Amino acid sequence: MKKILYPFTGILLAVLLTVPILFLRKLPESQATAAPLALKAKGNPDAPIHLVEYSDFQCPSCQTIEMPLNDIMERYSGKIYLIYKHFPLVSHKFSPLAHQAAECANEQGKFWEFHDELYKNQMVWSSAIDPLKIFQSYASGMNLNQGRFARCLENASVAERIQADKREGQAAGVVSTPTFFVNGTMLVGSRQFLENADRTIREKLALEK
């Protein structure tokens, strides 16, 4: 009986060892497909202040707030984690395409570079007849894969990610841009941010001590 059992056991063991090996060979491909996108954020994820920005790339006030926002980030370096959220307004004709282009740049690890380019040249592309070629030139200048970028611009799931950000903002009470949340405290518009952001951040930091 033992002589019959041992060969069978050996065959069974070989099968059990082979199945995980076959599975593991396929795993990297499935992981690459399902890999999550990098969060559109910068700063220290463990920082005591989480600053969430809902913004529209074609919004003039959003463009003017960029320099003061960068100053805040430098002043409180290491203490703020900035998270960007898409909030394209229906009143801005090219905003959906601009946000889609930025999200496509994000897929290739260049969100903030594209973000900066869009705001720096806001007057140029927002006054163009069709800004698509302008966005493609930005992508080329950043050495993005042009074929991948072009396919991404037509990808409905990317547009849905942008709308998901917007729905999240609307659920939190966002109706205009820019709107910020400093550890949950809402600051609406560039003026309110300029007048209250520094004080609000200091108050939040004091609570963390």
Tab-separated table of C-alpha atoms in Angstrom:
chain	number	residue	atom	x	y	z
A	1	MET	CA	0.000	0.000	0.000
A	2	LYS	CA	2.813	2.389	0.895
A	3	LYS	CA	4.550	1.743	-2.432
A	4	ILE	CA	1.391	2.856	-4.268
A	5	LEU	CA	0.767	5.879	-2.044
A	6	TYR	CA	4.235	7.443	-2.264
A	7	PRO	CA	4.364	7.891	-6.058
A	8	PHE	CA	0.856	9.391	-5.992
A	9	THR	CA	1.889	11.748	-3.197
A	10	GLY	CA	4.931	12.791	-5.212
A	11	ILE	CA	2.815	13.598	-8.273
A	12	LEU	CA	0.336	15.582	-6.163
A	13	LEU	CA	3.156	17.548	-4.546
A	14	ALA	CA	4.648	18.385	-7.943
A	15	VAL	CA	1.270	19.708	-9.157
A	16	LEU	CA	0.783	21.819	-6.038
A	17	LEU	CA	4.236	23.351	-6.436
A	18	THR	CA	3.757	24.061	-10.150
A	19	VAL	CA	0.422	25.926	-9.812
A	20	PRO	CA	1.822	28.749	-7.600
A	21	ILE	CA	4.793	29.118	-9.972
A	22	LEU	CA	2.467	29.541	-12.956
A	23	PHE	CA	0.374	32.034	-10.985
A	24	LEU	CA	3.401	34.042	-9.920
A	25	ARG	CA	4.623	34.316	-13.503
A	26	LYS	CA	1.352	35.994	-14.469
A	27	LEU	CA	1.147	38.206	-11.377
A	28	PRO	CA	3.412	41.079	-12.532
A	29	GLU	CA	1.250	41.592	-15.646
A	30	SER	CA	-1.953	41.795	-13.584
A	31	GLN	CA	-0.264	44.079	-11.075
A	32	ALA	CA	0.873	46.416	-13.857
A	33	THR	CA	-2.692	46.601	-15.166
A	34	ALA	CA	-4.217	47.297	-11.776
A	35	ALA	CA	-1.496	49.582	-10.400
A	36	PRO	CA	-3.063	52.688	-8.819
A	37	LEU	CA	-2.183	56.118	-10.141
A	38	ALA	CA	-0.002	58.365	-8.062
A	39	LEU	CA	-2.012	60.773	-5.954
A	40	LYS	CA	-1.848	64.336	-7.276
A	41	ALA	CA	-0.140	65.565	-4.143
A	42	LYS	CA	3.129	67.001	-2.901
A	43	GLY	CA	4.737	67.525	0.449
A	44	ASN	CA	4.950	65.238	3.446
A	45	PRO	CA	2.054	62.703	3.591
A	46	ASP	CA	2.513	62.577	7.376
A	47	ALA	CA	2.378	66.367	7.723
A	48	PRO	CA	0.005	67.762	10.368
A	49	ILE	CA	-1.737	69.943	7.771
A	50	HIS	CA	-3.559	68.422	4.818
A	51	LEU	CA	-4.430	71.148	2.323
A	52	VAL	CA	-6.929	70.048	-0.333
A	53	GLU	CA	-7.278	72.294	-3.392
A	54	TYR	CA	-10.231	72.150	-5.800
A	55	SER	CA	-9.195	74.039	-8.891
A	56	ASP	CA	-9.961	74.728	-12.557
A	57	PHE	CA	-7.072	75.167	-14.985
A	58	GLN	CA	-8.950	77.828	-16.988
A	59	CYS	CA	-9.995	79.787	-13.892
A	60	PRO	CA	-8.072	83.121	-13.685
A	61	SER	CA	-8.329	83.239	-9.877
A	62	CYS	CA	-6.847	79.750	-9.675
A	63	GLN	CA	-3.904	80.940	-11.742
A	64	THR	CA	-3.276	84.029	-9.607
A	65	ILE	CA	-3.336	82.008	-6.377
A	66	GLU	CA	-0.508	79.722	-7.510
A	67	MET	CA	2.353	81.970	-6.383
A	68	PRO	CA	0.886	82.677	-2.908
A	69	LEU	CA	0.143	78.960	-2.569
A	70	ASN	CA	3.756	78.088	-3.393
A	71	ASP	CA	4.893	80.669	-0.820
A	72	ILE	CA	2.698	78.981	1.812
A	73	MET	CA	4.172	75.589	0.909
A	74	GLU	CA	7.708	76.961	1.330
A	75	ARG	CA	6.914	78.788	4.568
A	76	TYR	CA	5.487	75.651	6.137
A	77	SER	CA	7.803	73.187	4.431
A	78	GLY	CA	7.394	69.699	5.880
A	79	LYS	CA	4.198	70.684	7.674
A	80	ILE	CA	1.771	70.742	4.726
A	81	TYR	CA	0.595	67.999	2.403
A	82	LEU	CA	-1.063	69.541	-0.673
A	83	ILE	CA	-3.639	67.416	-2.497
A	84	TYR	CA	-4.947	68.612	-5.870
A	85	LYS	CA	-8.514	67.857	-6.986
A	86	HIS	CA	-10.004	68.499	-10.425
A	87	PHE	CA	-12.991	70.850	-10.527
A	88	PRO	CA	-13.565	71.940	-14.157
A	89	LEU	CA	-16.297	74.561	-14.398
A	90	VAL	CA	-18.924	74.291	-17.144
A	91	SER	CA	-18.420	77.981	-17.952
A	92	HIS	CA	-14.877	77.299	-19.175
A	93	LYS	CA	-14.887	75.823	-22.671
A	94	PHE	CA	-11.443	74.222	-22.679
A	95	SER	CA	-11.283	73.268	-19.028
A	96	PRO	CA	-12.381	69.617	-19.501
A	97	LEU	CA	-9.652	69.013	-22.099
A	98	ALA	CA	-7.027	70.773	-19.968
A	99	HIS	CA	-7.890	68.615	-16.966
A	100	GLN	CA	-7.870	65.466	-19.086
A	101	ALA	CA	-4.441	66.397	-20.459
A	102	ALA	CA	-3.116	66.971	-16.933
A	103	GLU	CA	-4.526	63.638	-15.790
A	104	CYS	CA	-2.877	61.970	-18.798
A	105	ALA	CA	0.419	63.589	-17.807
A	106	ASN	CA	-0.187	62.201	-14.319
A	107	GLU	CA	-0.355	58.705	-15.814
A	108	GLN	CA	3.231	59.240	-16.954
A	109	GLY	CA	4.396	60.804	-13.691
A	110	LYS	CA	4.376	64.429	-14.868
A	111	PHE	CA	1.262	65.916	-13.295
A	112	TRP	CA	2.870	68.844	-11.492
A	113	GLU	CA	5.009	69.787	-14.490
A	114	PHE	CA	1.895	69.852	-16.687
A	115	HIS	CA	-0.072	71.654	-13.960
A	116	ASP	CA	2.555	74.418	-13.859
A	117	GLU	CA	2.671	74.686	-17.654
A	118	LEU	CA	-1.114	75.064	-17.888
A	119	TYR	CA	-1.217	77.874	-15.338
A	120	LYS	CA	1.889	79.617	-16.674
A	121	ASN	CA	0.414	79.703	-20.194
A	122	GLN	CA	-3.256	79.985	-19.278
A	123	MET	CA	-3.865	83.028	-21.478
A	124	VAL	CA	-2.273	81.305	-24.488
A	125	TRP	CA	-4.236	78.056	-24.607
A	126	SER	CA	-7.498	79.445	-23.211
A	127	SER	CA	-7.673	81.968	-26.080
A	128	ALA	CA	-6.738	79.448	-28.788
A	129	ILE	CA	-9.259	78.150	-31.325
A	130	ASP	CA	-8.314	74.592	-30.376
A	131	PRO	CA	-5.727	74.033	-27.603
A	132	LEU	CA	-5.161	70.337	-28.363
A	133	LYS	CA	-1.926	70.905	-30.299
A	134	ILE	CA	-0.702	73.220	-27.556
A	135	PHE	CA	-1.258	70.517	-24.938
A	136	GLN	CA	0.485	67.997	-27.185
A	137	SER	CA	3.469	70.342	-27.436
A	138	TYR	CA	3.633	70.548	-23.624
A	139	ALA	CA	3.593	66.748	-23.475
A	140	SER	CA	6.355	66.566	-26.078
A	141	GLY	CA	8.469	69.050	-24.143
A	142	MET	CA	8.172	66.799	-21.081
A	143	ASN	CA	9.201	63.745	-23.112
A	144	LEU	CA	5.877	62.016	-22.553
A	145	ASN	CA	4.989	59.051	-24.749
A	146	GLN	CA	2.910	60.809	-27.416
A	147	GLY	CA	0.941	57.746	-28.492
A	148	ARG	CA	-0.011	56.925	-24.934
A	149	PHE	CA	-0.866	60.570	-24.272
A	150	ALA	CA	-3.122	60.744	-27.359
A	151	ARG	CA	-4.956	57.536	-26.416
A	152	CYS	CA	-5.405	58.782	-22.882
A	153	LEU	CA	-7.015	62.012	-24.114
A	154	GLU	CA	-9.801	59.910	-25.650
A	155	ASN	CA	-10.180	57.574	-22.675
A	156	ALA	CA	-13.605	57.915	-21.040
A	157	SER	CA	-12.390	56.377	-17.784
A	158	VAL	CA	-9.895	59.238	-17.396
A	159	ALA	CA	-12.705	61.770	-17.858
A	160	GLU	CA	-14.664	59.862	-15.222
A	161	ARG	CA	-11.786	60.191	-12.730
A	162	ILE	CA	-11.944	63.952	-13.210
A	163	GLN	CA	-15.698	64.004	-12.680
A	164	ALA	CA	-15.260	61.836	-9.574
A	165	ASP	CA	-13.053	64.575	-8.094
A	166	LYS	CA	-15.706	67.145	-8.953
A	167	ARG	CA	-18.534	65.104	-7.419
A	168	GLU	CA	-16.470	64.665	-4.278
A	169	GLY	CA	-16.016	68.425	-4.089
A	170	GLN	CA	-19.697	69.125	-4.680
A	171	ALA	CA	-20.594	66.702	-1.889
A	172	ALA	CA	-18.286	68.716	0.389
A	173	GLY	CA	-19.952	71.997	-0.610
A	174	VAL	CA	-17.626	73.223	-3.363
A	175	VAL	CA	-19.413	75.402	-5.934
A	176	SER	CA	-16.584	77.592	-7.255
A	177	THR	CA	-12.832	77.659	-7.714
A	178	PRO	CA	-10.434	77.867	-6.134
A	179	THR	CA	-11.733	76.245	-2.963
A	180	PHE	CA	-9.405	74.946	-0.269
A	181	PHE	CA	-9.825	72.768	2.787
A	182	VAL	CA	-7.280	73.197	5.582
A	183	ASN	CA	-7.746	70.094	7.733
A	184	GLY	CA	-11.428	70.319	6.877
A	185	THR	CA	-11.848	74.101	7.212
A	186	MET	CA	-13.148	75.540	3.935
A	187	LEU	CA	-11.632	78.640	2.331
A	188	VAL	CA	-13.535	79.806	-0.756
A	189	GLY	CA	-11.908	81.946	-3.422
A	190	SER	CA	-8.503	83.522	-3.818
A	191	ARG	CA	-9.300	86.473	-1.546
A	192	GLN	CA	-10.374	84.293	1.370
A	193	PHE	CA	-7.307	82.125	0.885
A	194	LEU	CA	-4.970	85.129	0.837
A	195	GLU	CA	-6.585	86.671	3.917
A	196	ASN	CA	-7.086	83.563	6.032
A	197	ALA	CA	-4.857	80.679	4.928
A	198	ASP	CA	-1.812	81.607	7.002
A	199	ARG	CA	-3.842	82.209	10.177
A	200	THR	CA	-5.886	79.038	9.669
A	201	ILE	CA	-2.744	76.951	9.199
A	202	ARG	CA	-1.153	78.418	12.343
A	203	GLU	CA	-4.303	77.682	14.338
A	204	LYS	CA	-4.406	74.094	13.071
A	205	LEU	CA	-0.729	73.612	13.901
A	206	ALA	CA	-1.315	74.935	17.422
A	207	LEU	CA	-4.029	72.307	17.920
A	208	GLU	CA	-1.562	69.582	16.938
A	209	LYS	CA	0.872	70.479	19.739
